[in-house]
Structure formats: C-alpha cells, structure tokens
Amino acid sequence: MEIAFAASVYPTNVKRVIYEIRPHSSKLVTNKRRSFHNKFLCSVAVAPDRNRVSEVELENKKHNLLLAVQDTQRGLAATADQRSIIEEALVSVEGYNMGAPLDMAVLDGTWRLQYTSAPDVVVLLEAAARLPFFQVGQIFQKFECRDQLRGGVIRNVVRWSIPNLLEEQEGATLVVSAKFDVVSVRNIYLQFEEIKVQDINISEQLQALIAPALLPRSFLSLQILQFLRTFRAQVPVRNPGTGRRSVGGLYYLSYLDQNMLLGRAVGGGGVFVFTKAQPLEL
C-alpha cells in the first residue's frame, strides 16, 4: 500500500511537494528532482578529475623526455634512433603551453643542460671526449630577467678543466654573456656581448709544484698562486669602434614551467633540454 502525505509546516501560499513512501524502502523519493540533483553532482566531480589527469599526463611526458636523453651524454652519443625518439618526446611536451606568453619570473634563474643537438655545443663535447687534456663539466644557462618585461641578460656557463693542472670538472669557468629581447610571443633574439674565463681552481699537484708544502713559501710563489686563483680574462664581442653589432641568434623557447625549459635555435641550429638548477653565482 502506498501512503501520500503533504508537509503541514509549509505556508499556504507556497507550492507543496508531495513525497511518496514505497514499501520496503526507507528513502524519500522525488520523481524528477533527484535525477537533476545527481546530474549536478556528477558535473561538479568530473571537472577537477580532468585537470588532474592532464597534469599527470604532462609530468609523465616530461619524465619520458628526460629518460630518453639520459644515456646520450647530453647529446654527444645520441644515435639516429635516439634522436628520433627524443624529438617525438620533445614535441609531445611542447604542445602543452605552446603559444603562451613567456613568464619572465619563471624564466629567471639557472638552468642545467640535459641534452642538445646544437652543433656549437656538441663540438665542445666532442673535443672533451677526444682530447685527454681537456674536460667539460656542467653546462648552464642563467637568465636574469625577473623584473623585466621585454628582455634581459643571459649567460651561457661552461665548467671545464685541464687534468693535473686544474681541479676535476670545475677547474675553470667560461661565461658567454648576451643581452636578449623578446621579439614575439615565444622568440627571443640574443646579442652576444662578452666572453670571459674566471674562477680558476688549480689542482693540488700544480700548487705543490709552484709552492711546495714542505718548503718555506716565498713571496713570489704566493703571488703566483694568488694570481692564478683570481685570474679573469674578458674579451668583448661587440666592437664599439666600428659601431657594428655582434653576432646574434634567434631562439624559440618552446616550453617553460617551474622545472623544465625547452628551446630551439631558429634555422635548424638544434634543440635544447634544460632542467632547473640551484642559483649560480658569477
């Protein structure tokens, strides 16, 4: 038997809602309102899940890209098949914020090179692999643009060494400085300004040769050590006397977030994969 009733607490001028109580059921049922309520709850719950899935997919693609470049020695030992896989993984990540304006606050900072196919960097890595008296350590790009809107300064930093004369991997630092301007949504133009060598860290063997620890160190030997430790050579790229601009380059920053930076040298100059590093003091 079905029992129908109306709530008597409603005012007479308000439309009453009739509920039905069915046998063997403890639930109040409304014919149309419950289905609408369920649909509303479903639409609210699905939207965050899609965003979460998208973020997980992006992180997985970034992880796959880093796995693809892991055994390539920063691009030096990459085979044709590996380069193809890396290009596919790179394009997959690039699609996530393609066309979005550059965020200077996110770009600002130090980025460590994980992979490149740029010939001017690969030849440096090849030289270190072939020459026993030359080593290349970490390679960084440091952007200084936090408070800028349309440009800033970029410094390409290469740690290098000469075995037995300088400390391993970080015996000296080569810094190539350039100014850059944002010329479109994602393109920047670099104007190289200066090349310098700094932070000379001589090896213990060389220190012992210049100033043996078992003998009294003379003023001259101490001066030589101090000179080597503080040595800095600077070569300007721009020639102010002729008024000519220095060599520059156009780069497309194809992806940027808090921990990854991807770029392409326009004109077939290679691709770059960077990850965020600790701040670098120069």
Coordinates of N, CA and C in Angstrom, one line a residue, residues 21-149:
I21 N 6.1 7.3 -0.1 CA 6.8 6.3 0.6 C 6.4 4.9 0.1
R22 N 7.4 4.2 -0.4 CA 7.1 2.9 -1.0 C 7.4 1.8 0.0
P23 N 6.7 0.7 -0.1 CA 7.1 -0.4 0.8 C 8.5 -0.9 0.6
H24 N 9.1 -1.4 1.7 CA 10.4 -2.0 1.7 C 11.5 -0.9 1.3
S25 N 11.2 0.3 1.6 CA 12.2 1.4 1.2 C 12.1 2.4 2.3
S26 N 13.3 2.8 2.8 CA 13.4 3.9 3.8 C 13.7 5.2 3.3
K27 N 13.8 5.3 1.9 CA 14.2 6.6 1.3 C 13.0 7.4 0.8
L28 N 13.2 8.7 1.0 CA 12.2 9.6 0.4 C 12.5 9.8 -1.1
V29 N 11.6 9.7 -2.0 CA 11.8 9.7 -3.4 C 11.1 10.9 -4.0
T30 N 11.7 11.7 -4.8 CA 11.1 12.7 -5.6 C 11.4 12.4 -7.0
N31 N 10.3 12.4 -7.9 CA 10.4 11.8 -9.2 C 11.5 12.5 -10.1
K32 N 11.5 13.8 -10.1 CA 12.4 14.5 -11.1 C 13.5 15.2 -10.4
R33 N 13.3 15.6 -9.2 CA 14.3 16.4 -8.5 C 15.6 15.6 -8.2
R34 N 15.5 14.4 -7.9 CA 16.6 13.6 -7.5 C 17.5 13.4 -8.7
S35 N 16.9 13.1 -9.9 CA 17.8 12.9 -11.1 C 18.5 14.2 -11.5
F36 N 17.9 15.3 -11.3 CA 18.6 16.6 -11.6 C 19.7 16.8 -10.6
H37 N 19.5 16.5 -9.3 CA 20.5 16.6 -8.3 C 21.7 15.7 -8.6
N38 N 21.4 14.5 -9.0 CA 22.5 13.6 -9.3 C 23.4 14.1 -10.5
K39 N 22.7 14.6 -11.5 CA 23.4 15.1 -12.7 C 24.3 16.3 -12.3
F40 N 23.8 17.1 -11.4 CA 24.6 18.3 -11.0 C 25.8 17.8 -10.2
L41 N 25.7 16.8 -9.3 CA 26.8 16.3 -8.6 C 27.9 15.7 -9.5
C42 N 27.4 15.0 -10.5 CA 28.4 14.4 -11.5 C 29.2 15.4 -12.2
S43 N 28.5 16.5 -12.7 CA 29.2 17.5 -13.4 C 30.2 18.2 -12.6
V44 N 30.0 18.4 -11.3 CA 31.0 19.1 -10.5 C 32.2 18.2 -10.2
A45 N 31.9 16.9 -10.1 CA 33.0 16.0 -9.7 C 33.9 15.7 -10.9
V46 N 33.5 15.7 -12.1 CA 34.3 15.3 -13.3 C 35.3 16.4 -13.6
A47 N 35.0 17.7 -13.5 CA 35.9 18.7 -14.0 C 37.3 18.7 -13.3
P48 N 37.4 18.6 -11.9 CA 38.7 18.5 -11.3 C 39.5 17.3 -11.7
D49 N 38.8 16.2 -12.0 CA 39.4 14.9 -12.4 C 40.1 15.1 -13.7
R50 N 39.5 15.8 -14.6 CA 40.1 16.1 -15.9 C 41.4 16.9 -15.8
N51 N 41.3 17.9 -15.0 CA 42.5 18.7 -14.8 C 43.7 17.9 -14.1
R52 N 43.3 17.0 -13.2 CA 44.3 16.2 -12.5 C 44.9 15.2 -13.5
V53 N 44.1 14.7 -14.4 CA 44.6 13.7 -15.4 C 45.6 14.4 -16.3
S54 N 45.2 15.7 -16.7 CA 46.1 16.4 -17.6 C 47.4 16.7 -17.0
E55 N 47.4 17.1 -15.8 CA 48.7 17.4 -15.1 C 49.5 16.1 -15.0
V56 N 48.9 15.0 -14.7 CA 49.6 13.7 -14.6 C 50.2 13.3 -15.9
E57 N 49.4 13.5 -17.0 CA 49.9 13.2 -18.3 C 51.1 14.0 -18.7
L58 N 51.1 15.3 -18.3 CA 52.2 16.2 -18.6 C 53.5 15.8 -17.9
E59 N 53.3 15.5 -16.6 CA 54.5 15.0 -15.8 C 55.1 13.7 -16.4
N60 N 54.2 12.9 -16.8 CA 54.7 11.6 -17.4 C 55.4 11.9 -18.7
K61 N 55.0 12.8 -19.5 CA 55.6 13.1 -20.8 C 57.0 13.8 -20.5
K62 N 57.1 14.6 -19.5 CA 58.3 15.2 -19.2 C 59.3 14.2 -18.7
H63 N 58.8 13.3 -17.9 CA 59.6 12.2 -17.4 C 60.2 11.3 -18.5
N64 N 59.3 11.0 -19.5 CA 59.7 10.2 -20.6 C 60.8 10.9 -21.4
L65 N 60.7 12.2 -21.6 CA 61.7 13.0 -22.3 C 63.0 12.9 -21.6
L66 N 63.0 13.1 -20.3 CA 64.3 13.0 -19.5 C 64.9 11.6 -19.6
L67 N 64.0 10.6 -19.6 CA 64.5 9.2 -19.7 C 65.2 9.0 -21.1
A68 N 64.6 9.6 -22.1 CA 65.1 9.5 -23.5 C 66.5 10.1 -23.7
V69 N 66.8 11.2 -22.9 CA 68.0 11.8 -23.1 C 69.1 11.4 -22.1
Q70 N 68.7 10.5 -21.2 CA 69.5 10.1 -20.0 C 70.9 9.5 -20.5
D71 N 70.9 8.7 -21.4 CA 72.1 7.9 -21.8 C 72.8 8.5 -23.0
T72 N 72.6 9.7 -23.4 CA 73.1 10.3 -24.6 C 74.3 11.2 -24.3
Q73 N 74.8 11.3 -23.1 CA 75.9 12.2 -22.8 C 75.6 13.6 -23.3
R74 N 74.4 14.1 -22.9 CA 74.0 15.4 -23.3 C 73.9 15.6 -24.8
G75 N 73.7 14.6 -25.5 CA 73.6 14.6 -27.0 C 74.8 14.1 -27.8
L76 N 75.9 14.0 -27.1 CA 77.1 13.6 -27.8 C 77.0 12.2 -28.4
A77 N 76.4 11.3 -27.6 CA 76.4 9.8 -28.0 C 75.0 9.4 -28.6
A78 N 74.2 10.4 -28.9 CA 72.8 10.1 -29.4 C 72.9 9.4 -30.8
T79 N 72.2 8.3 -30.9 CA 72.1 7.7 -32.2 C 70.9 8.3 -33.0
A80 N 70.8 7.9 -34.3 CA 69.7 8.5 -35.1 C 68.4 8.0 -34.5
D81 N 68.3 6.8 -34.0 CA 67.0 6.3 -33.5 C 66.7 7.1 -32.2
Q82 N 67.7 7.3 -31.4 CA 67.5 8.1 -30.1 C 67.1 9.5 -30.4
R83 N 67.7 10.1 -31.4 CA 67.3 11.5 -31.7 C 65.9 11.6 -32.2
S84 N 65.4 10.5 -32.9 CA 64.0 10.5 -33.4 C 63.1 10.3 -32.2
I85 N 63.4 9.5 -31.2 CA 62.6 9.3 -30.0 C 62.6 10.6 -29.2
I86 N 63.7 11.2 -29.1 CA 63.8 12.4 -28.3 C 63.0 13.5 -28.9
E87 N 63.0 13.6 -30.2 CA 62.2 14.7 -30.9 C 60.8 14.4 -30.7
E88 N 60.3 13.2 -30.8 CA 58.9 12.9 -30.6 C 58.5 13.2 -29.2
A89 N 59.3 12.9 -28.2 CA 59.0 13.2 -26.8 C 59.0 14.7 -26.5
L90 N 59.9 15.4 -27.2 CA 60.0 16.8 -27.0 C 58.8 17.5 -27.6
V91 N 58.4 17.1 -28.8 CA 57.2 17.7 -29.4 C 55.9 17.4 -28.5
S92 N 55.9 16.3 -27.9 CA 54.8 15.9 -27.0 C 54.6 16.9 -25.8
V93 N 55.8 17.2 -25.3 CA 55.8 18.2 -24.1 C 55.5 19.6 -24.6
E94 N 56.1 20.0 -25.7 CA 55.9 21.3 -26.2 C 54.4 21.7 -26.5
G95 N 53.6 20.7 -26.8 CA 52.2 21.0 -27.1 C 51.4 21.5 -25.9
Y96 N 51.9 21.4 -24.7 CA 51.1 21.8 -23.5 C 51.0 23.3 -23.3
N97 N 52.0 24.1 -23.5 CA 51.8 25.5 -23.3 C 52.3 26.3 -24.5
M98 N 52.2 25.7 -25.7 CA 52.6 26.3 -26.9 C 51.8 27.6 -27.2
G99 N 52.4 28.7 -27.5 CA 51.8 29.9 -27.8 C 51.5 30.8 -26.6
A100 N 51.7 30.3 -25.4 CA 51.5 31.1 -24.2 C 52.7 32.1 -24.0
P101 N 52.4 33.3 -23.6 CA 53.5 34.3 -23.4 C 54.5 33.8 -22.4
L102 N 55.8 34.3 -22.6 CA 56.8 33.9 -21.7 C 56.6 34.6 -20.3
D103 N 56.8 33.8 -19.3 CA 56.7 34.4 -17.9 C 58.1 34.6 -17.5
M104 N 58.5 35.9 -17.4 CA 59.8 36.3 -17.1 C 60.3 35.8 -15.7
A105 N 59.3 35.9 -14.7 CA 59.6 35.4 -13.4 C 60.0 33.9 -13.3
V106 N 59.3 33.1 -14.2 CA 59.6 31.7 -14.2 C 60.9 31.4 -15.0
L107 N 61.1 32.2 -16.0 CA 62.3 32.0 -16.9 C 63.6 32.4 -16.1
D108 N 63.5 33.4 -15.2 CA 64.6 33.9 -14.4 C 65.2 32.8 -13.6
G109 N 66.6 32.7 -13.6 CA 67.2 31.7 -12.8 C 68.2 30.9 -13.6
T110 N 68.7 29.8 -13.0 CA 69.8 28.9 -13.6 C 69.2 27.6 -14.1
W111 N 69.6 27.3 -15.3 CA 69.1 26.0 -15.9 C 70.2 25.2 -16.4
R112 N 70.2 23.9 -16.1 CA 71.3 22.9 -16.4 C 70.9 22.2 -17.7
L113 N 71.9 22.1 -18.6 CA 71.7 21.4 -19.9 C 71.7 19.9 -19.6
Q114 N 70.6 19.3 -20.2 CA 70.5 17.9 -20.1 C 70.7 17.2 -21.5
Y115 N 70.4 18.0 -22.6 CA 70.5 17.4 -23.9 C 70.5 18.6 -24.9
T116 N 71.3 18.4 -26.0 CA 71.3 19.3 -27.1 C 71.7 18.6 -28.4
S117 N 71.2 19.2 -29.5 CA 71.7 18.7 -30.8 C 72.4 19.9 -31.5
A118 N 72.6 21.0 -30.8 CA 73.2 22.2 -31.4 C 74.7 21.9 -31.7
P119 N 75.1 22.1 -33.0 CA 76.5 21.8 -33.4 C 77.5 22.5 -32.6
D120 N 77.3 23.8 -32.2 CA 78.3 24.5 -31.5 C 78.6 24.0 -30.1
V121 N 77.6 23.3 -29.5 CA 77.8 22.7 -28.2 C 78.3 21.3 -28.3
V122 N 77.8 20.5 -29.3 CA 78.2 19.2 -29.5 C 79.7 19.1 -29.8
V123 N 80.2 20.0 -30.6 CA 81.6 20.0 -30.9 C 82.5 20.2 -29.7
L124 N 82.0 21.0 -28.7 CA 82.7 21.2 -27.5 C 82.7 19.9 -26.7
L125 N 81.6 19.2 -26.7 CA 81.6 17.9 -26.0 C 82.5 16.8 -26.7
E126 N 82.5 16.9 -28.0 CA 83.4 16.0 -28.8 C 84.9 16.3 -28.5
A127 N 85.2 17.5 -28.4 CA 86.6 17.9 -28.1 C 87.0 17.3 -26.7
A128 N 86.1 17.4 -25.7 CA 86.4 16.9 -24.4 C 86.5 15.3 -24.5
A129 N 85.8 14.7 -25.3 CA 85.8 13.2 -25.4 C 87.1 12.7 -26.1
R130 N 87.6 13.5 -27.0 CA 88.8 13.1 -27.8 C 90.1 13.6 -27.2
L131 N 90.1 14.7 -26.6 CA 91.4 15.3 -26.1 C 91.6 14.9 -24.6
P132 N 92.7 14.2 -24.3 CA 92.9 13.8 -22.9 C 93.2 15.0 -22.0
F133 N 93.6 16.1 -22.6 CA 94.0 17.2 -21.7 C 92.8 18.3 -21.6
F134 N 91.6 17.9 -21.9 CA 90.5 18.8 -21.8 C 89.3 18.1 -21.3
Q135 N 88.6 18.7 -20.3 CA 87.4 18.1 -19.8 C 86.3 19.2 -19.8
V136 N 85.1 18.8 -20.0 CA 83.9 19.7 -19.9 C 83.0 19.2 -18.8
G137 N 82.7 20.0 -17.9 CA 81.8 19.7 -16.8 C 80.4 20.1 -17.1
Q138 N 79.7 20.6 -16.1 CA 78.3 21.1 -16.3 C 78.2 22.3 -17.2
I139 N 77.1 22.4 -17.9 CA 76.8 23.5 -18.8 C 75.5 24.1 -18.3
F140 N 75.4 25.4 -18.1 CA 74.3 26.1 -17.6 C 73.9 27.3 -18.5
Q141 N 72.6 27.6 -18.4 CA 72.2 28.9 -18.9 C 71.5 29.7 -17.7
K142 N 72.0 30.9 -17.5 CA 71.5 31.7 -16.5 C 70.7 32.9 -17.0
F143 N 69.4 33.0 -16.8 CA 68.6 34.1 -17.2 C 68.5 35.1 -16.1
E144 N 68.7 36.4 -16.4 CA 68.5 37.5 -15.4 C 67.4 38.4 -16.0
C145 N 66.2 38.2 -15.6 CA 65.1 38.9 -16.3 C 63.8 39.0 -15.4
R146 N 64.0 38.8 -14.1 CA 62.8 38.7 -13.2 C 62.0 40.0 -13.3
D147 N 62.6 41.2 -13.3 CA 61.9 42.4 -13.2 C 61.8 43.1 -14.6
Q148 N 62.0 42.3 -15.6 CA 62.0 42.9 -17.0 C 60.7 42.4 -17.7
L149 N 60.3 43.2 -18.7 CA 59.1 42.9 -19.5 C 59.4 42.3 -20.8

